[in-house]
Amino acid sequence: ANYTELIKRSVKVGRLQDAASLFQEMQANKAEIPVVVYNMLLSLYFKQKEDEGGYQLIQTMKSSGTLPNIATYTILVDHYAKKEDLETALELLKAMKQENLAPNATTLLPIFDTLRRTDLERAFQFYENLGKYGVTPNAHFSTGILDSVVKSASPQRTIDLLEAFRAKNKELSVSMYVCGLMCAIKTKDADLACKLLGQMKEDGIKVNHVCISVIIRTIKAMKAEDAPRIVEAAGQLEPTDIRVKLQLHLLLFLKHTNKMNKLANANEHYATLQSPMHMFQFFSTIFAEEIQNRQLSELFYLLDNLKHNEISQAKFCEKMISLLRIGG
């Protein structure tokens, strides 16, 4: 195998000393060292907190006449951004421009993420100026901005941002709406929750496991009188699979039977229904009273089968949906 391949193997398993020794052999043998080798070593130096070794490698690279590429700058920007040395990171972007190298989303994300943690206003400005770097905001940027808004508990800004995203890009991700719902939970704003769920329906966003868990958290966080309208809005949404469909049916069943209080003890983690154990724990809690009083005998039978792996998750969901329809 050639030096590049050997160094790649060493870097992959984190053997910095071996990779550095191979690099020195290349130098001693006056072998041509491609930029990819510099990049691999540089990334490992920084990953293992050997910053001085990384800085020396950059000097070696310069003195050899090897030109940095986009990947080199991305590694450097990531390093300085994580150290919260944003001025150096931004200077690197200027250097890229001078060398006619265009940063990509991966290059800019570390700066953006650091700004979100340290200076929200600058993060917004950076987000708005992504276009000047030739980068279109992807889902990570958009969700990141919304996540920051959630932490600042600004419901109006959440709505404004979602409206702006919808105007520019109709293909919004469910994670953006999850961020918005988290803001509604934090501010206990039922109107915001209902508006977000309505927009999800308009945008054709399907509810996944994470989203249904957050919807249940949202219902639990609101006043009892607000729960029915949130459930009604959620019930209009399309599920990604039968487990989520079952959860939506359950919410509508509890609303129609005036038993929304049953969600009080429900564990949102189990609400994802990702495993038979999750299903058993969740529905055993929700219908604990009925089980104790031997009501809904079909439910007791289904849960027992689930507990002993005598029924598949899909079949359990189908039968539960049918049962909840009858019960409602």
CSV table of C-alpha atoms in Angstrom, one decimal:
chain,number,residue,atom,x,y,z
A,1,ALA,CA,0.0,0.0,0.0
A,2,ASN,CA,1.2,3.6,-0.7
A,3,TYR,CA,1.9,6.2,2.0
A,4,THR,CA,-1.5,7.9,1.5
A,5,GLU,CA,-3.4,4.7,2.1
A,6,LEU,CA,-1.2,3.8,5.2
A,7,ILE,CA,-1.8,7.2,6.7
A,8,LYS,CA,-5.5,6.9,6.0
A,9,ARG,CA,-5.6,3.6,7.9
A,10,SER,CA,-3.7,5.1,10.9
A,11,VAL,CA,-6.0,8.1,11.0
A,12,LYS,CA,-9.1,6.0,10.8
A,13,VAL,CA,-8.2,4.2,14.0
A,14,GLY,CA,-6.8,7.3,15.7
A,15,ARG,CA,-3.1,6.4,15.7
A,16,LEU,CA,-1.7,9.9,15.5
A,17,GLN,CA,1.9,8.9,16.2
A,18,ASP,CA,1.9,6.2,13.4
A,19,ALA,CA,0.4,8.7,10.9
A,20,ALA,CA,2.9,11.4,11.9
A,21,SER,CA,5.8,8.9,11.5
A,22,LEU,CA,4.6,7.9,8.0
A,23,PHE,CA,4.3,11.6,7.1
A,24,GLN,CA,7.9,12.1,8.2
A,25,GLU,CA,9.0,9.2,6.1
A,26,MET,CA,7.3,10.8,3.1
A,27,GLN,CA,9.3,14.0,3.8
A,28,ALA,CA,12.5,12.1,4.2
A,29,ASN,CA,12.0,10.2,0.9
A,30,LYS,CA,11.1,13.5,-0.8
A,31,ALA,CA,7.8,11.9,-1.8
A,32,GLU,CA,5.1,14.2,-3.2
A,33,ILE,CA,2.6,14.9,-0.3
A,34,PRO,CA,-1.0,15.5,-1.6
A,35,VAL,CA,-3.2,17.9,0.2
A,36,VAL,CA,-5.5,15.1,1.3
A,37,VAL,CA,-2.7,13.7,3.5
A,38,TYR,CA,-2.3,17.1,5.1
A,39,ASN,CA,-6.0,17.3,5.7
A,40,MET,CA,-6.2,13.8,7.3
A,41,LEU,CA,-3.4,14.6,9.7
A,42,LEU,CA,-4.6,18.1,10.5
A,43,SER,CA,-8.1,16.8,11.4
A,44,LEU,CA,-6.6,14.1,13.7
A,45,TYR,CA,-4.3,16.6,15.4
A,46,PHE,CA,-7.2,18.8,16.3
A,47,LYS,CA,-9.5,15.9,17.2
A,48,GLN,CA,-6.9,14.7,19.7
A,49,LYS,CA,-6.4,18.2,21.1
A,50,GLU,CA,-2.8,18.3,19.7
A,51,ASP,CA,-3.3,21.9,18.5
A,52,GLU,CA,0.4,22.8,18.3
A,53,GLY,CA,1.1,19.8,16.0
A,54,GLY,CA,-1.8,21.0,13.8
A,55,TYR,CA,-0.4,24.5,13.6
A,56,GLN,CA,3.1,23.3,12.8
A,57,LEU,CA,1.6,21.1,10.0
A,58,ILE,CA,-0.1,24.1,8.5
A,59,GLN,CA,3.3,25.9,8.4
A,60,THR,CA,4.9,22.8,6.8
A,61,MET,CA,2.1,22.8,4.2
A,62,LYS,CA,2.7,26.5,3.4
A,63,SER,CA,6.5,26.1,3.1
A,64,SER,CA,6.1,23.1,0.8
A,65,GLY,CA,4.0,25.1,-1.6
A,66,THR,CA,0.9,22.8,-1.2
A,67,LEU,CA,-2.2,24.9,-1.6
A,68,PRO,CA,-5.1,24.3,0.9
A,69,ASN,CA,-8.4,23.3,-0.5
A,70,ILE,CA,-12.0,23.7,0.8
A,71,ALA,CA,-11.6,20.7,3.0
A,72,THR,CA,-8.5,22.2,4.6
A,73,TYR,CA,-10.3,25.4,5.4
A,74,THR,CA,-13.3,23.5,6.7
A,75,ILE,CA,-11.1,21.7,9.2
A,76,LEU,CA,-9.5,25.0,10.3
A,77,VAL,CA,-12.8,26.9,10.6
A,78,ASP,CA,-14.3,24.0,12.6
A,79,HIS,CA,-11.3,24.0,14.9
A,80,TYR,CA,-11.4,27.8,15.6
A,81,ALA,CA,-15.2,27.9,15.9
A,82,LYS,CA,-15.2,25.2,18.5
A,83,LYS,CA,-12.5,27.2,20.4
A,84,GLU,CA,-15.0,30.1,20.1
A,85,ASP,CA,-12.3,32.1,18.3
A,86,LEU,CA,-14.8,33.4,15.7
A,87,GLU,CA,-12.7,36.2,14.5
A,88,THR,CA,-10.0,33.8,13.2
A,89,ALA,CA,-12.7,31.6,11.8
A,90,LEU,CA,-14.2,34.5,9.9
A,91,GLU,CA,-10.8,35.6,8.7
A,92,LEU,CA,-10.4,32.2,7.2
A,93,LEU,CA,-13.5,32.7,5.2
A,94,LYS,CA,-12.0,35.9,3.8
A,95,ALA,CA,-8.8,34.0,2.9
A,96,MET,CA,-10.9,31.4,1.1
A,97,LYS,CA,-12.5,34.2,-1.0
A,98,GLN,CA,-9.1,35.6,-1.9
A,99,GLU,CA,-8.0,32.1,-3.1
A,100,ASN,CA,-11.3,31.7,-5.1
A,101,LEU,CA,-12.5,28.9,-2.9
A,102,ALA,CA,-16.2,28.9,-2.0
A,103,PRO,CA,-17.2,27.7,1.4
A,104,ASN,CA,-20.0,25.2,1.6
A,105,ALA,CA,-22.6,24.5,4.3
A,106,THR,CA,-20.3,22.2,6.1
A,107,THR,CA,-17.7,25.0,6.3
A,108,LEU,CA,-20.1,27.5,7.7
A,109,LEU,CA,-22.0,25.3,10.2
A,110,PRO,CA,-19.4,25.4,13.0
A,111,ILE,CA,-19.4,29.2,13.0
A,112,PHE,CA,-23.2,29.2,13.0
A,113,ASP,CA,-23.5,26.7,15.8
A,114,THR,CA,-21.0,28.6,18.0
A,115,LEU,CA,-22.9,31.9,17.4
A,116,ARG,CA,-26.2,30.2,18.4
A,117,ARG,CA,-24.6,29.3,21.7
A,118,THR,CA,-22.8,32.6,22.3
A,119,ASP,CA,-24.6,35.4,20.5
A,120,LEU,CA,-28.1,34.8,19.2
A,121,GLU,CA,-28.4,38.1,17.4
A,122,ARG,CA,-25.1,37.5,15.5
A,123,ALA,CA,-26.4,34.0,14.7
A,124,PHE,CA,-29.5,35.6,13.0
A,125,GLN,CA,-27.3,38.0,11.1
A,126,PHE,CA,-25.0,35.2,10.0
A,127,TYR,CA,-28.0,33.2,8.9
A,128,GLU,CA,-29.4,36.1,6.9
A,129,ASN,CA,-26.1,36.6,5.2
A,130,LEU,CA,-25.5,32.9,4.1
A,131,GLY,CA,-26.3,33.9,0.6
A,132,LYS,CA,-23.3,36.2,0.3
A,133,TYR,CA,-21.2,33.0,0.7
A,134,GLY,CA,-23.2,31.3,-2.0
A,135,VAL,CA,-24.8,28.9,0.5
A,136,THR,CA,-28.5,28.2,0.7
A,137,PRO,CA,-29.8,27.5,4.2
A,138,ASN,CA,-30.4,23.8,4.7
A,139,ALA,CA,-32.6,22.1,7.3
A,140,HIS,CA,-29.8,22.2,9.9
A,141,PHE,CA,-29.5,26.0,9.7
A,142,SER,CA,-33.2,26.5,9.7
A,143,THR,CA,-33.8,24.1,12.6
A,144,GLY,CA,-30.9,25.6,14.4
A,145,ILE,CA,-32.4,29.0,14.3
A,146,LEU,CA,-35.7,27.7,15.5
A,147,ASP,CA,-34.0,25.8,18.3
A,148,SER,CA,-32.4,29.0,19.4
A,149,VAL,CA,-35.7,30.8,19.4
A,150,VAL,CA,-37.2,28.0,21.5
A,151,LYS,CA,-34.4,28.6,24.1
A,152,SER,CA,-35.2,32.3,24.1
A,153,ALA,CA,-38.9,31.5,24.5
A,154,SER,CA,-40.1,33.9,21.8
A,155,PRO,CA,-43.4,32.6,20.3
A,156,GLN,CA,-44.0,35.5,17.9
A,157,ARG,CA,-40.5,35.1,16.5
A,158,THR,CA,-41.1,31.4,16.1
A,159,ILE,CA,-44.2,32.1,14.0
A,160,ASP,CA,-42.4,34.8,12.0
A,161,LEU,CA,-39.5,32.5,11.2
A,162,LEU,CA,-41.7,29.6,10.2
A,163,GLU,CA,-43.7,32.0,7.9
A,164,ALA,CA,-40.5,33.2,6.4
A,165,PHE,CA,-39.2,29.6,5.8
A,166,ARG,CA,-42.6,28.6,4.3
A,167,ALA,CA,-42.4,31.6,1.9
A,168,LYS,CA,-39.0,30.6,0.7
A,169,ASN,CA,-39.2,26.9,0.8
A,170,LYS,CA,-42.4,24.8,1.0
A,171,GLU,CA,-40.5,21.6,1.9
A,172,LEU,CA,-40.1,22.3,5.6
A,173,SER,CA,-39.0,19.5,7.9
A,174,VAL,CA,-41.0,18.1,10.7
A,175,SER,CA,-38.1,19.0,13.0
A,176,MET,CA,-38.7,22.7,12.4
A,177,TYR,CA,-42.3,22.3,13.7
A,178,VAL,CA,-41.1,20.2,16.6
A,179,CYS,CA,-38.9,23.2,17.6
A,180,GLY,CA,-41.9,25.4,17.3
A,181,LEU,CA,-44.0,23.1,19.5
A,182,MET,CA,-41.2,23.0,22.1
A,183,CYS,CA,-41.5,26.8,22.2
A,184,ALA,CA,-45.2,26.5,22.8
A,185,ILE,CA,-44.5,24.1,25.7
A,186,LYS,CA,-42.0,26.4,27.2
A,187,THR,CA,-44.4,29.4,27.0
A,188,LYS,CA,-47.5,27.3,27.7
A,189,ASP,CA,-49.0,28.9,24.6
A,190,ALA,CA,-51.9,26.8,23.4
A,191,ASP,CA,-52.7,29.2,20.5
A,192,LEU,CA,-49.2,28.9,19.2
A,193,ALA,CA,-49.5,25.1,19.4
A,194,CYS,CA,-52.7,25.0,17.5
A,195,LYS,CA,-51.4,27.4,14.8
A,196,LEU,CA,-48.3,25.3,14.3
A,197,LEU,CA,-50.3,22.1,14.0
A,198,GLY,CA,-52.6,23.8,11.5
A,199,GLN,CA,-49.6,24.9,9.5
A,200,MET,CA,-48.3,21.4,9.5
A,201,LYS,CA,-51.5,20.2,7.9
A,202,GLU,CA,-51.4,23.0,5.3
A,203,ASP,CA,-47.8,22.1,4.5
A,204,GLY,CA,-48.5,18.3,4.3
A,205,ILE,CA,-46.0,17.5,7.1
A,206,LYS,CA,-46.4,14.0,8.3
A,207,VAL,CA,-46.2,13.2,12.1
A,208,ASN,CA,-43.3,10.9,13.0
A,209,HIS,CA,-42.5,9.2,16.3
A,210,VAL,CA,-40.6,12.2,17.7
A,211,CYS,CA,-43.3,14.6,16.8
A,212,ILE,CA,-46.1,12.6,18.3
A,213,SER,CA,-44.1,12.4,21.6
A,214,VAL,CA,-43.7,16.2,21.5
A,215,ILE,CA,-47.5,16.7,20.7
A,216,ILE,CA,-48.3,14.6,23.8
A,217,ARG,CA,-45.9,16.7,25.9
A,218,THR,CA,-47.6,19.8,24.5
A,219,ILE,CA,-51.0,18.6,25.5
A,220,LYS,CA,-49.8,17.7,29.0
A,221,ALA,CA,-48.2,21.2,29.4
A,222,MET,CA,-51.3,23.1,28.6
A,223,LYS,CA,-54.4,23.9,30.7
A,224,ALA,CA,-57.0,21.1,30.7
A,225,GLU,CA,-59.5,23.3,28.8
A,226,ASP,CA,-57.0,23.8,26.0
A,227,ALA,CA,-56.2,20.1,25.5
A,228,PRO,CA,-59.2,19.2,23.3
A,229,ARG,CA,-58.5,21.8,20.6
A,230,ILE,CA,-54.9,20.8,20.4
A,231,VAL,CA,-56.0,17.2,20.0
A,232,GLU,CA,-58.5,18.2,17.4
A,233,ALA,CA,-55.7,19.9,15.4
A,234,ALA,CA,-53.3,17.0,15.8
A,235,GLY,CA,-56.0,14.5,14.8
A,236,GLN,CA,-56.1,16.2,11.3
A,237,LEU,CA,-52.4,15.3,10.6
A,238,GLU,CA,-51.2,12.4,8.6
A,239,PRO,CA,-49.0,9.8,10.4
A,240,THR,CA,-45.8,8.3,9.0
A,241,ASP,CA,-46.7,4.8,10.0
A,242,ILE,CA,-49.3,2.7,11.9
A,243,ARG,CA,-47.7,3.3,15.4
A,244,VAL,CA,-48.1,7.1,15.0
A,245,LYS,CA,-51.6,6.5,13.6
A,246,LEU,CA,-52.5,4.6,16.7
A,247,GLN,CA,-51.3,7.5,18.9
A,248,LEU,CA,-53.5,9.9,17.0
A,249,HIS,CA,-56.5,7.6,17.4
A,250,LEU,CA,-55.8,7.4,21.1
A,251,LEU,CA,-55.7,11.1,21.5
A,252,LEU,CA,-59.0,11.5,19.7
A,253,PHE,CA,-60.5,8.7,21.7
A,254,LEU,CA,-59.5,10.3,25.0
A,255,LYS,CA,-60.9,13.6,23.8
A,256,HIS,CA,-64.2,12.2,22.7
A,257,THR,CA,-64.6,10.2,26.0
A,258,ASN,CA,-63.6,13.2,28.1
A,259,LYS,CA,-60.6,11.3,29.5
A,260,MET,CA,-57.7,13.6,28.6
A,261,ASN,CA,-56.6,13.5,32.2
A,262,LYS,CA,-55.3,9.9,31.5
A,263,LEU,CA,-52.3,11.5,29.7
A,264,ALA,CA,-51.1,13.0,33.0
A,265,ASN,CA,-49.0,9.9,33.9
A,266,ALA,CA,-48.0,8.9,30.4
A,267,ASN,CA,-44.3,8.8,29.7
A,268,GLU,CA,-43.4,10.7,26.5
A,269,HIS,CA,-40.4,8.4,25.9
A,270,TYR,CA,-42.7,5.4,25.7
A,271,ALA,CA,-45.1,7.4,23.6
A,272,THR,CA,-42.9,6.8,20.5
A,273,LEU,CA,-44.0,3.1,20.7
A,274,GLN,CA,-40.7,2.0,19.3
A,275,SER,CA,-40.7,-1.4,20.9
A,276,PRO,CA,-43.2,-3.9,22.4
A,277,MET,CA,-42.0,-2.8,25.8
A,278,HIS,CA,-42.8,0.8,25.0
A,279,MET,CA,-46.2,-0.1,23.8
A,280,PHE,CA,-47.0,-2.3,26.9
A,281,GLN,CA,-45.7,0.4,29.3
A,282,PHE,CA,-47.5,3.2,27.6
A,283,PHE,CA,-51.0,1.6,27.2
A,284,SER,CA,-50.8,-0.1,30.6
A,285,THR,CA,-50.3,3.4,32.2
A,286,ILE,CA,-53.0,5.1,30.1
A,287,PHE,CA,-55.6,2.4,30.8
A,288,ALA,CA,-54.5,1.4,34.3
A,289,GLU,CA,-57.9,1.9,35.8
A,290,GLU,CA,-59.8,-0.1,33.1
A,291,ILE,CA,-57.3,-2.9,33.5
A,292,GLN,CA,-57.7,-2.9,37.3
A,293,ASN,CA,-61.5,-2.9,37.0
A,294,ARG,CA,-61.4,-5.6,34.3
A,295,GLN,CA,-63.1,-3.2,31.8
A,296,LEU,CA,-62.1,-3.2,28.1
A,297,SER,CA,-61.4,-7.0,28.3
A,298,GLU,CA,-60.1,-6.9,24.7
A,299,LEU,CA,-57.5,-4.4,25.7
A,300,PHE,CA,-56.4,-6.6,28.6
A,301,TYR,CA,-56.1,-9.6,26.2
A,302,LEU,CA,-54.1,-7.5,23.7
A,303,LEU,CA,-51.6,-6.3,26.3
A,304,ASP,CA,-51.1,-9.7,27.6
A,305,ASN,CA,-50.4,-11.0,24.2
A,306,LEU,CA,-48.0,-8.2,23.6
A,307,LYS,CA,-46.2,-8.8,26.9
A,308,HIS,CA,-45.6,-12.4,25.9
A,309,ASN,CA,-44.6,-11.6,22.3
A,310,GLU,CA,-47.7,-13.5,21.0
A,311,ILE,CA,-48.7,-10.6,18.7
A,312,SER,CA,-46.7,-8.4,16.4
A,313,GLN,CA,-46.4,-4.7,16.9
A,314,ALA,CA,-48.2,-4.0,13.6
A,315,LYS,CA,-51.1,-6.4,14.5
A,316,PHE,CA,-51.3,-4.9,18.0
A,317,CYS,CA,-51.6,-1.4,16.4
A,318,GLU,CA,-54.3,-2.5,14.0
A,319,LYS,CA,-56.4,-4.2,16.8
A,320,MET,CA,-55.9,-1.2,19.1
A,321,ILE,CA,-57.1,1.3,16.5
A,322,SER,CA,-60.2,-0.9,15.9
A,323,LEU,CA,-60.8,-1.1,19.7
A,324,LEU,CA,-60.4,2.7,20.2
A,325,ARG,CA,-62.9,3.3,17.3
A,326,ILE,CA,-65.5,1.1,19.0
A,327,GLY,CA,-64.8,2.7,22.4
A,328,GLY,CA,-65.1,6.2,21.0
